[in-house]
JSON list of C-alpha atoms in Angstrom, two decimals:
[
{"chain": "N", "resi": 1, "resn": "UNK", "atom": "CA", "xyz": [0.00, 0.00, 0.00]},
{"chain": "N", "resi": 2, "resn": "UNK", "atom": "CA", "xyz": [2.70, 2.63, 0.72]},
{"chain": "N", "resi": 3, "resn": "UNK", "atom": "CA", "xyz": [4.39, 1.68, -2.54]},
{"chain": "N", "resi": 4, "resn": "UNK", "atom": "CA", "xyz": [0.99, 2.45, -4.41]},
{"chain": "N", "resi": 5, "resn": "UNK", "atom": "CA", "xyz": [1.10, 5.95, -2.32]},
{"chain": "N", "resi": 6, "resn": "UNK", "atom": "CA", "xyz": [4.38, 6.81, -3.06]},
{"chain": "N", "resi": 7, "resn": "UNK", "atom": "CA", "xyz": [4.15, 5.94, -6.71]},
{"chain": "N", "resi": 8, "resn": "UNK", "atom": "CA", "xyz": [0.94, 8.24, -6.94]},
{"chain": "N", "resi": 9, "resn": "UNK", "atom": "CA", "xyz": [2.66, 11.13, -5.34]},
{"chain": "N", "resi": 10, "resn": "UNK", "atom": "CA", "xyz": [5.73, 10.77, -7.41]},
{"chain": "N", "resi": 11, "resn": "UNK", "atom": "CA", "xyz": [3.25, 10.48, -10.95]},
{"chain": "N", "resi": 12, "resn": "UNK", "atom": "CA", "xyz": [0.96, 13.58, -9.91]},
{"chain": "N", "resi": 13, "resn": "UNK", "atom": "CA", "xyz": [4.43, 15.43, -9.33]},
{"chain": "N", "resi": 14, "resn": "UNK", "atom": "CA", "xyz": [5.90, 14.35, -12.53]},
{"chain": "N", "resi": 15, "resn": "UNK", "atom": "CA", "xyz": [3.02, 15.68, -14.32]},
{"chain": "N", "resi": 16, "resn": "UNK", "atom": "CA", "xyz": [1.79, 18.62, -12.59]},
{"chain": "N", "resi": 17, "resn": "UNK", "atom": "CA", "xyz": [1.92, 20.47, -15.83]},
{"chain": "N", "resi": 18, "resn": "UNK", "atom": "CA", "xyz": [-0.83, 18.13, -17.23]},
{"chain": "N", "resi": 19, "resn": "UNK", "atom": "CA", "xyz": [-2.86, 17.98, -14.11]},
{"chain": "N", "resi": 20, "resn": "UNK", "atom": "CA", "xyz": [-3.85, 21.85, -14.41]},
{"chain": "N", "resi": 21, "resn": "UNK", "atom": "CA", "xyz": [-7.86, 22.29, -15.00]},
{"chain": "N", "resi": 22, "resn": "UNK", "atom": "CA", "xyz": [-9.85, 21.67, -17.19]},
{"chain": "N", "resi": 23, "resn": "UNK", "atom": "CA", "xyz": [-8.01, 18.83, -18.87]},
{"chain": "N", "resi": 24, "resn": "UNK", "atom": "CA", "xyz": [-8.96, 15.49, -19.52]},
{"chain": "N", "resi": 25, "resn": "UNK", "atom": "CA", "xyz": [-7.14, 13.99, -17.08]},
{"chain": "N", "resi": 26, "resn": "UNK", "atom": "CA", "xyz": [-7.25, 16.20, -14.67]},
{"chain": "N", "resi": 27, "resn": "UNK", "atom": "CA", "xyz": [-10.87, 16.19, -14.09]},
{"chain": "N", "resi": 28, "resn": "UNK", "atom": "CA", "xyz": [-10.89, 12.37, -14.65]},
{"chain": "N", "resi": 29, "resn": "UNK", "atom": "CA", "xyz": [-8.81, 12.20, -11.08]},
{"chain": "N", "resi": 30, "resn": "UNK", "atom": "CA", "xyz": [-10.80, 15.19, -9.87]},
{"chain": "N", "resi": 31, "resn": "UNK", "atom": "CA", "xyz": [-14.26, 13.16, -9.67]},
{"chain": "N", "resi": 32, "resn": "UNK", "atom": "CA", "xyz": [-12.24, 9.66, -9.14]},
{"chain": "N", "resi": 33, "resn": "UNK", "atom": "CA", "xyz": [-10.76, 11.15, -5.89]},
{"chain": "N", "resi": 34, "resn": "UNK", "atom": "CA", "xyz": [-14.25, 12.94, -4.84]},
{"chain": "N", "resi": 35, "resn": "UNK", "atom": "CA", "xyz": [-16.12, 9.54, -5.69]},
{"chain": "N", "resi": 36, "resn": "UNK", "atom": "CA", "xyz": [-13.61, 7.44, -3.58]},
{"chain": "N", "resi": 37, "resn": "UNK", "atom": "CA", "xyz": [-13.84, 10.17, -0.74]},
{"chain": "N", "resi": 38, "resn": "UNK", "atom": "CA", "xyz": [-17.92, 9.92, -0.04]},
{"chain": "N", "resi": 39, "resn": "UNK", "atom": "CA", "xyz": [-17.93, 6.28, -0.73]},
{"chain": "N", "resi": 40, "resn": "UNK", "atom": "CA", "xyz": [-14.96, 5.46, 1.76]},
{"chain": "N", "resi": 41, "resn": "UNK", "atom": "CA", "xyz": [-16.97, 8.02, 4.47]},
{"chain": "N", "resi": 42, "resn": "UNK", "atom": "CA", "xyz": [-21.06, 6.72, 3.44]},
{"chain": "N", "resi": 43, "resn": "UNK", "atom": "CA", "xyz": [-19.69, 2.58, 3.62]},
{"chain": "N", "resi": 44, "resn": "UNK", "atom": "CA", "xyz": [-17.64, 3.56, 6.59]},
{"chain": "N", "resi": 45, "resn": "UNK", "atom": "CA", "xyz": [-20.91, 4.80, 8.42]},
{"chain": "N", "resi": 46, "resn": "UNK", "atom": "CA", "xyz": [-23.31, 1.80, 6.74]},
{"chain": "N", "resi": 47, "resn": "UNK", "atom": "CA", "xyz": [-21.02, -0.89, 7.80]},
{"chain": "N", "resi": 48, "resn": "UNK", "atom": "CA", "xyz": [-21.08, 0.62, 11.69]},
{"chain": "N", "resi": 49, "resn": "UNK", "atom": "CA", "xyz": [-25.12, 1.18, 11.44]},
{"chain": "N", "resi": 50, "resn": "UNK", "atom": "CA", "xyz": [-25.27, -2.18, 10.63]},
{"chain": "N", "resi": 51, "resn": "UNK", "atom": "CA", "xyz": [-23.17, -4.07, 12.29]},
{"chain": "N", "resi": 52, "resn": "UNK", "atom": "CA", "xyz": [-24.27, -2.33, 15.06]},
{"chain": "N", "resi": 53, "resn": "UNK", "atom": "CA", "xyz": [-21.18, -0.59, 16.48]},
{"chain": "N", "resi": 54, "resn": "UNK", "atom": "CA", "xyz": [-21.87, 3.05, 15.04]},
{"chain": "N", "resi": 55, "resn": "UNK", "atom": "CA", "xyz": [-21.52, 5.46, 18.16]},
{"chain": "N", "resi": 56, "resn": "UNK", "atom": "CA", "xyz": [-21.28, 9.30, 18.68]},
{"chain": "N", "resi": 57, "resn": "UNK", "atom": "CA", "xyz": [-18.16, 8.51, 20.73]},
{"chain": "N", "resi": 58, "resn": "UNK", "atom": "CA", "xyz": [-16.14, 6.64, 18.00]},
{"chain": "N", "resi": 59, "resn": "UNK", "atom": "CA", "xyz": [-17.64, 7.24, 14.56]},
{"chain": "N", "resi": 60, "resn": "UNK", "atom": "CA", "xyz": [-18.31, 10.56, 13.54]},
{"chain": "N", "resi": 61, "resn": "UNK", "atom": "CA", "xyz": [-16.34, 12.02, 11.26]},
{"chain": "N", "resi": 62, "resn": "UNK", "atom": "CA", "xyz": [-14.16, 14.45, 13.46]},
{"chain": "N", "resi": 63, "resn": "UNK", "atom": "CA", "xyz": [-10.24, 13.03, 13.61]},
{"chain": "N", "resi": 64, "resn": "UNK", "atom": "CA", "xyz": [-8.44, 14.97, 11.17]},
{"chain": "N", "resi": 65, "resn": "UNK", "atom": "CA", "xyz": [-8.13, 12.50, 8.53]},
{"chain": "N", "resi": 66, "resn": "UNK", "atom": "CA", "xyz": [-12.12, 12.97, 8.75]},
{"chain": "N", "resi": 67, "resn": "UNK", "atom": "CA", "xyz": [-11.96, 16.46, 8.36]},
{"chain": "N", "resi": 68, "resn": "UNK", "atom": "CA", "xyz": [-9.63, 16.43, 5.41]},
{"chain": "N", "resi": 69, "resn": "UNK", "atom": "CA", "xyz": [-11.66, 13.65, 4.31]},
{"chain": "N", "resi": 70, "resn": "UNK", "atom": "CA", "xyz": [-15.15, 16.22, 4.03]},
{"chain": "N", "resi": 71, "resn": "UNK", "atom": "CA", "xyz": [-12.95, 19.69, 3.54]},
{"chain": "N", "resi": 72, "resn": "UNK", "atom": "CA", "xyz": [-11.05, 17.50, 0.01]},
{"chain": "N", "resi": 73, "resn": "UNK", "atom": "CA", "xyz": [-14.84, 16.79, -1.40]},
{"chain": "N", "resi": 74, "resn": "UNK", "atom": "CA", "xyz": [-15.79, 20.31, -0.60]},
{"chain": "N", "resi": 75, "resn": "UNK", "atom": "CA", "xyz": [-12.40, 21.52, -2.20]},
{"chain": "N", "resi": 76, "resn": "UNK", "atom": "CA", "xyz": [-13.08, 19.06, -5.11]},
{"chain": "N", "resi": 77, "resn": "UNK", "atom": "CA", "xyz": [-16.75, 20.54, -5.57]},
{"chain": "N", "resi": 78, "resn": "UNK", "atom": "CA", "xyz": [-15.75, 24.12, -5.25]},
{"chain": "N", "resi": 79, "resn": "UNK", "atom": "CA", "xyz": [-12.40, 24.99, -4.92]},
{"chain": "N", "resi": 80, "resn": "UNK", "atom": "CA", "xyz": [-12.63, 27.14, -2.64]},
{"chain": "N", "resi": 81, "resn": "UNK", "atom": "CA", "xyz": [-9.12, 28.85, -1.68]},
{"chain": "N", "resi": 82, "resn": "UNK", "atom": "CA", "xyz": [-9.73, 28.61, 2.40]},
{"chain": "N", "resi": 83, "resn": "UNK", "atom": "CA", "xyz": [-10.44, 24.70, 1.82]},
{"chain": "N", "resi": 84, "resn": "UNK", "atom": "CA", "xyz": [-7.97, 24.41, -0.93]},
{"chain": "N", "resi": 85, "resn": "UNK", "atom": "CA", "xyz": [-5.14, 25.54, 1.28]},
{"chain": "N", "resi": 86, "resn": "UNK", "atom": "CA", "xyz": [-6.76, 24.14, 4.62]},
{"chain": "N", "resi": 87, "resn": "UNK", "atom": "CA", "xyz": [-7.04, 20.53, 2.73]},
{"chain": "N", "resi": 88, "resn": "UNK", "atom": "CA", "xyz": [-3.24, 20.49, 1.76]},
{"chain": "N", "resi": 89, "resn": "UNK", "atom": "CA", "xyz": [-2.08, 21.20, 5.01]},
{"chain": "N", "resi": 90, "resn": "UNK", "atom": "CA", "xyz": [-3.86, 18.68, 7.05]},
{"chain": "N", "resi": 91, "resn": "UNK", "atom": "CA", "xyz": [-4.56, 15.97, 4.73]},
{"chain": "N", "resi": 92, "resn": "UNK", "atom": "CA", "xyz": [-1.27, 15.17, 3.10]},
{"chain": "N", "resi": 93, "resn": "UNK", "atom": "CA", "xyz": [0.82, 14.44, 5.93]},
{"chain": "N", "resi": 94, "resn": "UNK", "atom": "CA", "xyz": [-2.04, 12.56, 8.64]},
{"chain": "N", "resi": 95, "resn": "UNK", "atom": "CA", "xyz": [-3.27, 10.88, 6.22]},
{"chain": "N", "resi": 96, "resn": "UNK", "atom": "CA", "xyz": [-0.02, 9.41, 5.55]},
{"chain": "N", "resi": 97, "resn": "UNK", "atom": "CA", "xyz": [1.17, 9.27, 9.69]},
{"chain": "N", "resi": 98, "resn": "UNK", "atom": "CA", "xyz": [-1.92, 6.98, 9.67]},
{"chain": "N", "resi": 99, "resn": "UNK", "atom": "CA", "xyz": [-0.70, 4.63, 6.98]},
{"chain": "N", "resi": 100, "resn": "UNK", "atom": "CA", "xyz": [2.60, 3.93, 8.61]},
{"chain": "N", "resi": 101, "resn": "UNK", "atom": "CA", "xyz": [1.14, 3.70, 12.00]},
{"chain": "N", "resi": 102, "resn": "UNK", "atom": "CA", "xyz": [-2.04, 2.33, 11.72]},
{"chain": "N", "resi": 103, "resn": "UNK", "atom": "CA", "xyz": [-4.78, 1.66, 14.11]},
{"chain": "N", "resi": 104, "resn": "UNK", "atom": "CA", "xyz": [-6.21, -1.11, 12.57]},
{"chain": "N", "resi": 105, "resn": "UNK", "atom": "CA", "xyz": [-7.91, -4.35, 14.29]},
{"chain": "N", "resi": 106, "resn": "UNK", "atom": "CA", "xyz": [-8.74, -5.86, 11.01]},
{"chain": "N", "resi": 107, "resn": "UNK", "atom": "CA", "xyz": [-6.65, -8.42, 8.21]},
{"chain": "N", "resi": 108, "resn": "UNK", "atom": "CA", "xyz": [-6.44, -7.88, 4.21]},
{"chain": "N", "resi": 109, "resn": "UNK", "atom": "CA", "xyz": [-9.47, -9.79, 3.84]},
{"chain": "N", "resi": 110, "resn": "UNK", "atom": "CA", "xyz": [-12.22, -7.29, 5.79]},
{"chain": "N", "resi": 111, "resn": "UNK", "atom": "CA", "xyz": [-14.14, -4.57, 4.11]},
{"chain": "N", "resi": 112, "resn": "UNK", "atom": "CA", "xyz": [-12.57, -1.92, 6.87]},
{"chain": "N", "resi": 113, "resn": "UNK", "atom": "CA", "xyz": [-8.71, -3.07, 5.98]},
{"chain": "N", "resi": 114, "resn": "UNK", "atom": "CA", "xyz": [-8.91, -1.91, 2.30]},
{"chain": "N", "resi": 115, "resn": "UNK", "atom": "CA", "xyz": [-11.40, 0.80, 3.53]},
{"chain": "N", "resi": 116, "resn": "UNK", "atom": "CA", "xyz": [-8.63, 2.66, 5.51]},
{"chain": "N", "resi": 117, "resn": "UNK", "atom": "CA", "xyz": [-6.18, 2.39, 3.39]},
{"chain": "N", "resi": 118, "resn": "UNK", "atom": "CA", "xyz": [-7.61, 3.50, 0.20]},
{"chain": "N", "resi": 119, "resn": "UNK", "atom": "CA", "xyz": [-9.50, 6.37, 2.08]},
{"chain": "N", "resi": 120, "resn": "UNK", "atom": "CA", "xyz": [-6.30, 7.29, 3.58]},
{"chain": "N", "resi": 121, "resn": "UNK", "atom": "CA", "xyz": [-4.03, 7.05, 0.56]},
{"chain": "N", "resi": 122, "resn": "UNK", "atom": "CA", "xyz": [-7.42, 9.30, -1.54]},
{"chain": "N", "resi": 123, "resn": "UNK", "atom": "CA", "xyz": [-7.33, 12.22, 1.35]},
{"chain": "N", "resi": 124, "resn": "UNK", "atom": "CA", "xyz": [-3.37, 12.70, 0.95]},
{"chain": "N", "resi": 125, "resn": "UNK", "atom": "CA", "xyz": [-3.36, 12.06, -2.37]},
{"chain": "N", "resi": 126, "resn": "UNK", "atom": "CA", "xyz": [-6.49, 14.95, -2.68]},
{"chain": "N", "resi": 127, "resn": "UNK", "atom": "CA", "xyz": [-4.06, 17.49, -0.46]},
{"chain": "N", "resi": 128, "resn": "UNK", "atom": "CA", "xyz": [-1.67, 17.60, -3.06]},
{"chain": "N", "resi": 129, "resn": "UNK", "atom": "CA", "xyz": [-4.10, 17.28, -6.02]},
{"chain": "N", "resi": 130, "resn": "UNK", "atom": "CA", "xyz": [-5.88, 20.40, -5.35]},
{"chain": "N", "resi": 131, "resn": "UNK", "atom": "CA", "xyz": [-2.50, 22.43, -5.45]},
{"chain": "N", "resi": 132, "resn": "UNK", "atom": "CA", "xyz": [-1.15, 20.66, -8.58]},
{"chain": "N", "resi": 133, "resn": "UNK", "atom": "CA", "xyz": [-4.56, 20.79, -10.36]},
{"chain": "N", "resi": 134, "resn": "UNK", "atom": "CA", "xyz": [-5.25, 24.63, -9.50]},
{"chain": "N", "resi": 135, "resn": "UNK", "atom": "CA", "xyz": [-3.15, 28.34, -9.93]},
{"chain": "N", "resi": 136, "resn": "UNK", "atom": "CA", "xyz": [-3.97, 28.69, -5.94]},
{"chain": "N", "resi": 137, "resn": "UNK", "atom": "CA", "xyz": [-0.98, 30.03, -4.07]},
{"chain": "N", "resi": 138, "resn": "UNK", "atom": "CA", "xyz": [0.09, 29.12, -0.87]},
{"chain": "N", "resi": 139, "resn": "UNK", "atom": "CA", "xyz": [1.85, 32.15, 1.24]},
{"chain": "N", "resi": 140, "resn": "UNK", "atom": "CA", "xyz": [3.23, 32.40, 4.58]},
{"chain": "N", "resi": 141, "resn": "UNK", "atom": "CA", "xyz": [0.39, 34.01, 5.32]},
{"chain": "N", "resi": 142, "resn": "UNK", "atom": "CA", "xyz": [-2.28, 30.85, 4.60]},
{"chain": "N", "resi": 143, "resn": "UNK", "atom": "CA", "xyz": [0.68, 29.33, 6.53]},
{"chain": "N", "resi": 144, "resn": "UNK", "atom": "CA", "xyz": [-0.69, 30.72, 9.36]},
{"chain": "N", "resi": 145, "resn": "UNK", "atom": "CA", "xyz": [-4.20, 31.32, 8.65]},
{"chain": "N", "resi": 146, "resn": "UNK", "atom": "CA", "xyz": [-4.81, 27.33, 8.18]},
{"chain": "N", "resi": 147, "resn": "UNK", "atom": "CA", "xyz": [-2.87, 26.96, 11.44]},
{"chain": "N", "resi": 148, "resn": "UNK", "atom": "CA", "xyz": [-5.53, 28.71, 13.35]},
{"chain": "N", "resi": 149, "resn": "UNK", "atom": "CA", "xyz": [-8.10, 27.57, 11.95]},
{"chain": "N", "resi": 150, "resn": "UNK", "atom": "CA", "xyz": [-6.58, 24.14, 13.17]},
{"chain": "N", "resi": 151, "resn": "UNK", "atom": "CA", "xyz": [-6.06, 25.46, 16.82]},
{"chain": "N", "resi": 152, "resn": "UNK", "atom": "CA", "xyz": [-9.71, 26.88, 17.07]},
{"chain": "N", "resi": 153, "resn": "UNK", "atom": "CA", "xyz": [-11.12, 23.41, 15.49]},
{"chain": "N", "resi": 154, "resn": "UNK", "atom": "CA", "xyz": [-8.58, 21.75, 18.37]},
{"chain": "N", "resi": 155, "resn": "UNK", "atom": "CA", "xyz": [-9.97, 23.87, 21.39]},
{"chain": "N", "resi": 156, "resn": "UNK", "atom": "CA", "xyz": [-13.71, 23.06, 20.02]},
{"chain": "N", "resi": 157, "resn": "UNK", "atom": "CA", "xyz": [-13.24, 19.83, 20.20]},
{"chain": "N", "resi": 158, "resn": "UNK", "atom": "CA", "xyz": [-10.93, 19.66, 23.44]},
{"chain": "N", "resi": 159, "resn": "UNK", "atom": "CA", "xyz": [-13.37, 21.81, 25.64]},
{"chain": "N", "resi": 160, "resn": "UNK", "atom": "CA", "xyz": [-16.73, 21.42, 24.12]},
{"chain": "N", "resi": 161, "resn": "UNK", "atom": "CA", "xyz": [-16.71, 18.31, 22.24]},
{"chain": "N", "resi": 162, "resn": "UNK", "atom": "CA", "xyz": [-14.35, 15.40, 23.74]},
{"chain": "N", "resi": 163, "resn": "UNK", "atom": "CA", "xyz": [-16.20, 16.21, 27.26]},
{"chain": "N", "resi": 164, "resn": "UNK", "atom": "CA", "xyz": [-19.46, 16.12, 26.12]},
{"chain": "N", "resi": 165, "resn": "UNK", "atom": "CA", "xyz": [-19.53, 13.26, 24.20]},
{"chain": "N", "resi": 166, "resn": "UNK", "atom": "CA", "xyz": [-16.64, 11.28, 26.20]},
{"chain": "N", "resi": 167, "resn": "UNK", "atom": "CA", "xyz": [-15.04, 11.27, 23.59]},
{"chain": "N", "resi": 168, "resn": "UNK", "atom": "CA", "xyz": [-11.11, 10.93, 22.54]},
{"chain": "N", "resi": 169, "resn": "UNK", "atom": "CA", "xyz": [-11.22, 12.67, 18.99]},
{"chain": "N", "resi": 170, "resn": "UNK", "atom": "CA", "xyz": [-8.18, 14.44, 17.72]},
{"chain": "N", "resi": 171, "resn": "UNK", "atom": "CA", "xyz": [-6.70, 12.13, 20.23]},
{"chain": "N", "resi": 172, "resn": "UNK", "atom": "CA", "xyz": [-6.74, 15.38, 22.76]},
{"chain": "N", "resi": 173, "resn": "UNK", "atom": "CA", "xyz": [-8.26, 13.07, 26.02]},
{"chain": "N", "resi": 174, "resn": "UNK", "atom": "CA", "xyz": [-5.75, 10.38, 25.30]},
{"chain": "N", "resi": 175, "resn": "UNK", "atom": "CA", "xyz": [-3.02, 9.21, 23.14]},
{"chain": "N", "resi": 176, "resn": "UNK", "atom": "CA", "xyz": [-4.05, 6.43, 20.30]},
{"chain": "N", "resi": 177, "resn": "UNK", "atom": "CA", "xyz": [-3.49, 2.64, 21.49]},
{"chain": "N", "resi": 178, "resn": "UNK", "atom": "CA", "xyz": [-1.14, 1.79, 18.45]},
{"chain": "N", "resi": 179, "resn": "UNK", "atom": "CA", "xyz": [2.32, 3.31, 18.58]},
{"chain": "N", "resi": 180, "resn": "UNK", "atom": "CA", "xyz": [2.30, 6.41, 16.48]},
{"chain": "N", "resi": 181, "resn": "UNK", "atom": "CA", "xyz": [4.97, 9.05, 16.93]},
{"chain": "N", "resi": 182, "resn": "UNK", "atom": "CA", "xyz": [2.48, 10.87, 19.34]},
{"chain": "N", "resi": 183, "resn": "UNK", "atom": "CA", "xyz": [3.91, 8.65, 22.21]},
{"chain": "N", "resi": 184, "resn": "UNK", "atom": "CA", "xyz": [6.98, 11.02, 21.55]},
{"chain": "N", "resi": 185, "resn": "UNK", "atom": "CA", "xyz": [4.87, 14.00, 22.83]},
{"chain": "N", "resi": 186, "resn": "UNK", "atom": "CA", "xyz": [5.29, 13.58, 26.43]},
{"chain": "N", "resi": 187, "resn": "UNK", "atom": "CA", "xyz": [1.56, 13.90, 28.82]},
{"chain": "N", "resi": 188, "resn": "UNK", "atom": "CA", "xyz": [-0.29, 16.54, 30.31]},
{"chain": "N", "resi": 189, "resn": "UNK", "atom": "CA", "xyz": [0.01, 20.15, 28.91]},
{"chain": "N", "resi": 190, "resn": "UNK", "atom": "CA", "xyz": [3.26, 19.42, 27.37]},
{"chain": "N", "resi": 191, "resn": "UNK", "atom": "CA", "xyz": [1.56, 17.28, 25.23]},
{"chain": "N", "resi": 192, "resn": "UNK", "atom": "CA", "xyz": [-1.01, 19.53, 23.86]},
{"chain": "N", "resi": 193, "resn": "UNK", "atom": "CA", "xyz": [1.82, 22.31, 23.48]},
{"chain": "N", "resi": 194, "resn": "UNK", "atom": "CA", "xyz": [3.97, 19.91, 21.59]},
{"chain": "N", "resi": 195, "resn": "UNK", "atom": "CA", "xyz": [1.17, 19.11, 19.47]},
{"chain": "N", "resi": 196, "resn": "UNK", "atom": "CA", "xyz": [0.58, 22.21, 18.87]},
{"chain": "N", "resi": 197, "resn": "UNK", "atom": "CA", "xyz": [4.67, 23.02, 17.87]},
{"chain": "N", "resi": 198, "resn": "UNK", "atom": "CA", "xyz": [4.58, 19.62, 15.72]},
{"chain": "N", "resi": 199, "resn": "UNK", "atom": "CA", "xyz": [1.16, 20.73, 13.61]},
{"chain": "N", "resi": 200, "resn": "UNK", "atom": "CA", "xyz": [3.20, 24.35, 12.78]},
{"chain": "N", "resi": 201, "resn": "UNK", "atom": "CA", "xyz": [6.36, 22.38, 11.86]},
{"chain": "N", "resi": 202, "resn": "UNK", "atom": "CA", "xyz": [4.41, 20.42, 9.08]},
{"chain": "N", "resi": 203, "resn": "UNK", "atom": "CA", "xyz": [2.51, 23.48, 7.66]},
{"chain": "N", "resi": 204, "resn": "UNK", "atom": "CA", "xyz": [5.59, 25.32, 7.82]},
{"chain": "N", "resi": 205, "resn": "UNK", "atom": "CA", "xyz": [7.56, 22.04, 5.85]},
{"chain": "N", "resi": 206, "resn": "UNK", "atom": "CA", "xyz": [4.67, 21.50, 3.26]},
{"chain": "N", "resi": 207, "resn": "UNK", "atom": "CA", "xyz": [5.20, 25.25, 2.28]},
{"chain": "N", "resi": 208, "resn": "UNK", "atom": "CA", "xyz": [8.88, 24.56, 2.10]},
{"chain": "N", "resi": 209, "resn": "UNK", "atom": "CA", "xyz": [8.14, 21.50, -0.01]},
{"chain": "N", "resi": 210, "resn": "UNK", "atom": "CA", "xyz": [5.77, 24.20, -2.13]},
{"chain": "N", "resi": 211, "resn": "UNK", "atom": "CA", "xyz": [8.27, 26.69, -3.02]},
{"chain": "N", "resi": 212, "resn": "UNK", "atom": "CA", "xyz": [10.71, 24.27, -3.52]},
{"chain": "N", "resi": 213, "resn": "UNK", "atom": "CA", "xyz": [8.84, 22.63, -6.67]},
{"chain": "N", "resi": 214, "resn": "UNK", "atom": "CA", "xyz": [7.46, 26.06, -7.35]},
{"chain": "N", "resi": 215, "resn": "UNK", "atom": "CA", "xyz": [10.62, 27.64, -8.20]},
{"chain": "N", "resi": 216, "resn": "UNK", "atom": "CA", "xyz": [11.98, 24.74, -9.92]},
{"chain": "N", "resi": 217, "resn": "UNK", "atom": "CA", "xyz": [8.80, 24.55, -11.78]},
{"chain": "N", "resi": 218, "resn": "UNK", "atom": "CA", "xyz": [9.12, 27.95, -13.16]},
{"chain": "N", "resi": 219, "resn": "UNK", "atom": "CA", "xyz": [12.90, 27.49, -13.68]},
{"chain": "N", "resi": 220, "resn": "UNK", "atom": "CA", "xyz": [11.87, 24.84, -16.41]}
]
């Protein structure tokens, strides 16, 4: 599965020329990507419903992968620059955290293995789409624009809706059971604070990564 990531990443980058709108191909991945997206997310929530497991606690769509998840179809319908921008800086790299270090009770041959991994391979894959496929710019500034619109989502759901629902999501109550680099993060408000320096880091190396290939783009 991480080869098949890899590989796409490394094919959208080698043709980012061909992948700008409206070409052929370029909306043929568009509306692949946005199908893949609802189906992974309307499947996900059938197969809880009925297998009876669906809860408020575990299964709404509110982790960050689930957020990119909904923010990429949004992006796909509309491009909207605020989801554009939001969408490549936290779906490309928790999406693919969560395919190295996945929390996964399930083998090859159950409906939520290949689930999760093609839903997680689509959102990252969708992050960078949207910024190959479009003339949207990312600046310093939607650097930190998209950062606090992170922290505010973060402080919704770590006062208002973790203790409401008992929840865990964003992992903000507790750390995930499988060993992701989280662990690394040390406890209490240290943790949250460390989050909070490790989320910045990324957008701040994703817009690295973007003016890196955007220079050498234009030097070609």
């Amino acid at each position: 599965m991480l080869a098949l990531y890899f590989i796409g990443i490394l094919w959208m980058i080698m043709l980012r020329k061909e992948l700008k709108l409206p070409s052929t191909l370029s909306q043929t991945i568009r509306w692949s990507f946005f199908i893949l997206l609802i189906l992974s997310e309307f499947t996900y929530q059938w197969w809880a419903a009925v297998n009876d497991v669906w809860n408020l606690q575990e299964h709404m769509p509110l982790h960050l992968c689930g957020v990119a998840s909904i923010t990429g179809m949004l992006s796909l319908l509309t491009y909207n620059k605020r989801l554009v921008r939001f969408t490549f800086f936290i779906g490309i790299i928790p999406a693919f955290l969560a395919l190295i270090t996945p929390e996964l009770y399930y083998g090859y041959d159950h409906y939520r293995f290949w689930k999760f991994f093609i839903h997680h391979i689509v959102i990252s894959w969708t992050g960078l789409y949207l910024i190959l496929s479009s003339s949207i710019r990312i600046t310093l500034r939607s650097v930190i624009q998209s950062f606090m619109y992170l922290v505010f989502y973060a402080c919704v759901i770590g006062f208002i809706i973790n203790p409401l629902l008992d929840s865990n999501y964003l992992y903000l109550s507790n750390k995930p059971t499988a060993s992701t680099p989280l662990d690394l993060l040390g406890s209490g408000f240290s943790y949250y604070i460390n989050l909070g320096l490790v989320a910045l880091t990324v957008f701040l190396l994703l817009y690295g990564c973007y003016r890196f290939f955007q220079k050498k783009t234009k030097a070609s």
